[in-house]
mmCIF file of C-alpha atoms in Angstrom:
data_model
loop_
_atom_site.group_PDB
_atom_site.id
_atom_site.type_symbol
_atom_site.label_atom_id
_atom_site.label_comp_id
_atom_site.label_asym_id
_atom_site.label_seq_id
_atom_site.Cartn_x
_atom_site.Cartn_y
_atom_site.Cartn_z
ATOM 1 C CA MET A 1 -16.964 80.240 27.372
ATOM 2 C CA PRO A 2 -16.988 80.934 23.607
ATOM 3 C CA LYS A 3 -17.618 78.011 21.328
ATOM 4 C CA LEU A 4 -14.670 76.977 19.155
ATOM 5 C CA SER A 5 -15.595 77.208 15.523
ATOM 6 C CA LYS A 6 -13.668 75.772 12.598
ATOM 7 C CA ARG A 7 -12.786 79.352 11.594
ATOM 8 C CA ASN A 8 -11.410 80.183 15.085
ATOM 9 C CA ILE A 9 -9.280 77.034 15.074
ATOM 10 C CA LEU A 10 -7.837 77.941 11.655
ATOM 11 C CA ILE A 11 -7.102 81.516 12.779
ATOM 12 C CA ASN A 12 -5.359 80.268 15.937
ATOM 13 C CA ARG A 13 -3.210 77.856 13.910
ATOM 14 C CA LYS A 14 -2.141 80.769 11.732
ATOM 15 C CA THR A 15 -1.634 83.406 14.418
ATOM 16 C CA GLU A 16 0.312 81.406 17.025
ATOM 17 C CA PRO A 17 3.368 80.834 14.785
ATOM 18 C CA GLU A 18 3.148 84.388 13.449
ATOM 19 C CA LEU A 19 3.059 85.751 16.985
ATOM 20 C CA PHE A 20 6.204 83.755 17.815
ATOM 21 C CA TRP A 21 8.033 85.304 14.842
ATOM 22 C CA ALA A 22 6.707 88.780 15.703
ATOM 23 C CA LYS A 23 8.118 88.309 19.226
ATOM 24 C CA ILE A 24 11.591 87.782 17.728
ATOM 25 C CA PHE A 25 11.352 91.207 16.076
ATOM 26 C CA ILE A 26 9.810 92.892 19.133
ATOM 27 C CA TYR A 27 12.528 91.511 21.408
ATOM 28 C CA TYR A 28 15.128 92.907 19.011
ATOM 29 C CA ILE A 29 13.737 96.447 18.853
ATOM 30 C CA ASN A 30 13.097 96.544 22.609
ATOM 31 C CA ARG A 31 16.611 95.398 23.411
ATOM 32 C CA PHE A 32 18.455 97.686 21.028
ATOM 33 C CA GLY A 33 16.047 100.606 20.854
ATOM 34 C CA GLY A 34 15.011 100.849 24.488
ATOM 35 C CA PHE A 35 11.326 100.439 23.627
ATOM 36 C CA ASP A 36 8.677 98.611 25.656
ATOM 37 C CA TYR A 37 6.719 96.914 22.882
ATOM 38 C CA GLU A 38 4.720 93.751 23.301
ATOM 39 C CA ALA A 39 3.709 91.532 20.364
ATOM 40 C CA LYS A 40 -0.028 90.978 19.941
ATOM 41 C CA SER A 41 -1.903 88.690 17.555
ATOM 42 C CA TYR A 42 -3.870 90.570 14.965
ATOM 43 C CA SER A 43 -5.381 89.244 11.787
ATOM 44 C CA THR A 44 -6.530 91.425 8.912
ATOM 45 C CA THR A 45 -5.806 91.341 5.208
ATOM 46 C CA THR A 46 -2.622 93.377 5.596
ATOM 47 C CA ILE A 47 -1.584 92.913 9.240
ATOM 48 C CA ASP A 48 -0.611 89.658 10.980
ATOM 49 C CA ALA A 49 0.628 91.077 14.293
ATOM 50 C CA LYS A 50 0.922 94.376 16.115
ATOM 51 C CA GLY A 51 3.478 95.823 18.457
ATOM 52 C CA LYS A 52 1.866 97.746 21.300
ATOM 53 C CA SER A 53 3.805 99.918 23.709
ATOM 54 C CA ARG A 54 3.160 98.857 27.324
ATOM 55 C CA SER A 55 3.551 102.449 28.488
ATOM 56 C CA GLY A 56 1.643 103.938 25.552
ATOM 57 C CA GLU A 57 4.684 106.128 24.890
ATOM 58 C CA TYR A 58 5.444 104.699 21.426
ATOM 59 C CA PRO A 59 3.251 104.391 18.323
ATOM 60 C CA GLU A 60 1.685 101.070 17.417
ATOM 61 C CA LEU A 61 3.630 98.872 14.989
ATOM 62 C CA ASN A 62 1.903 96.939 12.206
ATOM 63 C CA MET A 63 3.629 93.772 11.016
ATOM 64 C CA GLN A 64 3.051 91.561 7.977
ATOM 65 C CA LEU A 65 4.842 88.200 7.996
ATOM 66 C CA THR A 66 5.727 85.980 5.082
ATOM 67 C CA TRP A 67 7.752 82.819 4.635
ATOM 68 C CA VAL A 68 10.806 82.723 2.433
ATOM 69 C CA LYS A 69 10.473 79.678 0.171
ATOM 70 C CA GLU A 70 12.665 76.701 1.094
ATOM 71 C CA PHE A 71 14.451 74.305 -1.218
ATOM 72 C CA GLU A 72 16.182 70.934 -0.953
ATOM 73 C CA PHE A 73 19.723 71.174 0.374
ATOM 74 C CA ASP A 74 22.329 68.917 -1.232
ATOM 75 C CA PRO A 75 25.627 68.903 0.692
ATOM 76 C CA ASN A 76 27.460 67.858 -2.490
ATOM 77 C CA LYS A 77 26.714 71.172 -4.233
ATOM 78 C CA PRO A 78 28.893 74.237 -3.647
ATOM 79 C CA VAL A 79 27.613 76.806 -1.144
ATOM 80 C CA THR A 80 27.748 79.578 -3.753
ATOM 81 C CA LYS A 81 24.987 77.817 -5.690
ATOM 82 C CA TYR A 82 22.774 77.958 -2.590
ATOM 83 C CA LEU A 83 23.492 81.622 -1.963
ATOM 84 C CA HIS A 84 22.002 82.311 -5.396
ATOM 85 C CA PHE A 85 18.817 80.360 -4.463
ATOM 86 C CA PHE A 86 18.562 82.093 -1.077
ATOM 87 C CA LYS A 87 18.871 85.500 -2.751
ATOM 88 C CA GLU A 88 16.211 84.629 -5.338
ATOM 89 C CA ASN A 89 13.854 83.336 -2.645
ATOM 90 C CA ILE A 90 14.227 86.507 -0.558
ATOM 91 C CA GLU A 91 13.598 88.663 -3.641
ATOM 92 C CA GLU A 92 10.573 86.528 -4.532
ATOM 93 C CA ALA A 93 9.082 86.835 -1.018
ATOM 94 C CA ILE A 94 9.470 90.630 -0.976
ATOM 95 C CA GLY A 95 8.152 90.946 -4.538
ATOM 96 C CA ARG A 96 5.175 88.685 -3.818
ATOM 97 C CA LYS A 97 4.030 90.777 -0.835
ATOM 98 C CA THR A 98 4.771 94.107 -2.528
ATOM 99 C CA ASP A 99 2.764 93.101 -5.608
ATOM 100 C CA LYS A 100 -0.076 91.642 -3.544
ATOM 101 C CA TYR A 101 -0.691 94.897 -1.697
ATOM 102 C CA THR A 102 0.281 97.555 -4.237
ATOM 103 C CA LYS A 103 -0.910 96.208 -7.599
ATOM 104 C CA GLY A 104 -4.165 94.918 -8.971
ATOM 105 C CA LYS A 105 -7.744 96.018 -8.289
ATOM 106 C CA LYS A 106 -7.325 96.583 -4.550
ATOM 107 C CA LYS A 107 -4.305 98.693 -3.626
ATOM 108 C CA TRP A 108 -3.285 99.067 0.003
ATOM 109 C CA ASP A 109 -1.202 101.729 1.696
ATOM 110 C CA VAL A 110 1.590 99.679 3.277
ATOM 111 C CA SER A 111 3.746 102.639 4.324
ATOM 112 C CA ASP A 112 3.000 101.948 8.004
ATOM 113 C CA ILE A 113 3.565 98.163 7.777
ATOM 114 C CA ILE A 114 6.816 96.384 8.595
ATOM 115 C CA LEU A 115 7.391 93.308 6.423
ATOM 116 C CA LEU A 116 9.000 90.448 8.350
ATOM 117 C CA LEU A 117 10.514 87.604 6.331
ATOM 118 C CA GLN A 118 10.417 84.303 8.191
ATOM 119 C CA GLY A 119 13.725 82.744 7.204
ATOM 120 C CA TYR A 120 15.346 79.373 7.523
ATOM 121 C CA MET A 121 18.973 80.052 6.658
ATOM 122 C CA SER A 122 21.658 80.865 9.187
ATOM 123 C CA ARG A 123 22.785 84.388 10.005
ATOM 124 C CA VAL A 124 26.165 83.667 8.409
ATOM 125 C CA TRP A 125 24.588 82.833 5.043
ATOM 126 C CA ALA A 126 22.086 85.675 5.356
ATOM 127 C CA ASN A 127 24.927 88.157 5.916
ATOM 128 C CA ASP A 128 26.530 86.965 2.668
ATOM 129 C CA ILE A 129 23.340 87.845 0.787
ATOM 130 C CA LEU A 130 22.081 90.920 2.618
ATOM 131 C CA THR A 131 24.889 93.176 1.462
ATOM 132 C CA SER A 132 24.387 96.923 1.123
ATOM 133 C CA LYS A 133 24.177 96.470 -2.672
ATOM 134 C CA PHE A 134 21.334 93.947 -2.265
ATOM 135 C CA CYS A 135 19.507 96.033 0.358
ATOM 136 C CA ASN A 136 19.808 99.304 -1.602
ATOM 137 C CA GLN A 137 17.354 98.008 -4.208
ATOM 138 C CA TYR A 138 14.624 98.043 -1.518
ATOM 139 C CA LYS A 139 15.116 101.625 -0.265
ATOM 140 C CA SER A 140 12.111 102.795 -2.277
ATOM 141 C CA ASN A 141 9.933 99.767 -1.442
ATOM 142 C CA PRO A 142 6.545 100.983 -0.128
ATOM 143 C CA PHE A 143 6.737 98.969 3.119
ATOM 144 C CA ARG A 144 7.853 100.986 6.152
ATOM 145 C CA GLY A 145 10.618 98.479 6.825
ATOM 146 C CA ILE A 146 11.748 95.011 5.744
ATOM 147 C CA TYR A 147 13.552 92.603 8.054
ATOM 148 C CA TYR A 148 14.810 89.042 7.695
ATOM 149 C CA LEU A 149 14.228 86.931 10.802
ATOM 150 C CA VAL A 150 16.438 83.948 11.595
ATOM 151 C CA ARG A 151 14.688 81.189 13.531
ATOM 152 C CA PRO A 152 16.121 80.601 17.012
ATOM 153 C CA THR A 153 18.013 77.447 17.812
ATOM 154 C CA ILE A 154 16.356 74.889 20.053
ATOM 155 C CA ASP A 155 17.622 74.740 23.639
ATOM 156 C CA LEU A 156 18.508 71.590 25.601
ATOM 157 C CA LYS A 157 14.881 71.253 26.729
ATOM 158 C CA GLY A 158 13.676 71.195 23.116
ATOM 159 C CA LYS A 159 12.184 74.707 23.200
ATOM 160 C CA GLU A 160 12.669 77.765 21.045
ATOM 161 C CA HIS A 161 12.801 81.213 22.626
ATOM 162 C CA PRO A 162 12.161 84.378 20.582
ATOM 163 C CA LYS A 163 15.036 86.151 22.343
ATOM 164 C CA ASN A 164 17.427 83.663 20.725
ATOM 165 C CA GLY A 165 16.342 84.549 17.192
ATOM 166 C CA GLU A 166 18.158 87.037 15.011
ATOM 167 C CA VAL A 167 17.024 90.046 13.011
ATOM 168 C CA LEU A 168 18.758 91.360 9.902
ATOM 169 C CA SER A 169 17.609 94.574 8.249
ATOM 170 C CA ILE A 170 16.943 94.865 4.538
ATOM 171 C CA LYS A 171 15.082 98.186 4.657
ATOM 172 C CA PRO A 172 15.479 99.479 8.208
ATOM 173 C CA CYS A 173 12.862 101.661 9.844
ATOM 174 C CA PHE A 174 14.907 101.918 13.042
ATOM 175 C CA ASN A 175 18.539 103.007 13.314
ATOM 176 C CA PHE A 176 19.901 99.607 14.312
ATOM 177 C CA LYS A 177 22.693 97.608 12.721
ATOM 178 C CA LYS A 178 22.761 93.887 12.019
ATOM 179 C CA ILE A 179 23.003 92.593 15.558
ATOM 180 C CA LYS A 180 22.908 89.075 16.917
ATOM 181 C CA LEU A 181 20.465 88.843 19.806
#
C-alpha cells in the first residue's frame, strides 16, 4: 500500500471537491448530449479534471475549475446591487484564469480546455446575469468553453448529488441551452 505523503494529502483535498464539480458538468453533457463521459481526477498546471468516454467513442475533455469569489449578503440591500457584484465576480474569475494561462512568461494553449466556474448563486440570479449580451463578450475567449455551475441543493439525508446541480453556458462548446438538471 502506498505511503501517504503530505503532498498526496494536499492533492486529494484539492481534487475531491473539483471532481464533484466536474461530475455536475459531466452529468449535464451526458444527459442532454447522449454522451457516456465519466469524470476523472487529474491534476496538472492547466487541467483539474478530465472527462473520459466509457466507450472510447468520444474525445477526452479537459476541464479547469475556478471559484467565483463570494461576498457578504445583506438582506437589507436591494437585489439589483447584488446582481452587479455577481456579474463583476464572474468577470473577474474568467479574466483571472484567461490572464493566468495566456499572458506572462509562460503562455498555454487553452483552446481544448473547458473552464468551469464553481458558483454559489442560484440559477434564477445567474439567469439574470448570464444574458446573451453578457455572454457575447466571451465568444472570442481562448478557452474551448465556459460554463457556470450551480451547486446542488442538499437532500433530506444531508447529501449533495452532482445530478442535482445546474449548468449554465457562457461560451458553449456543445449545442445545449440553459437547462435545469
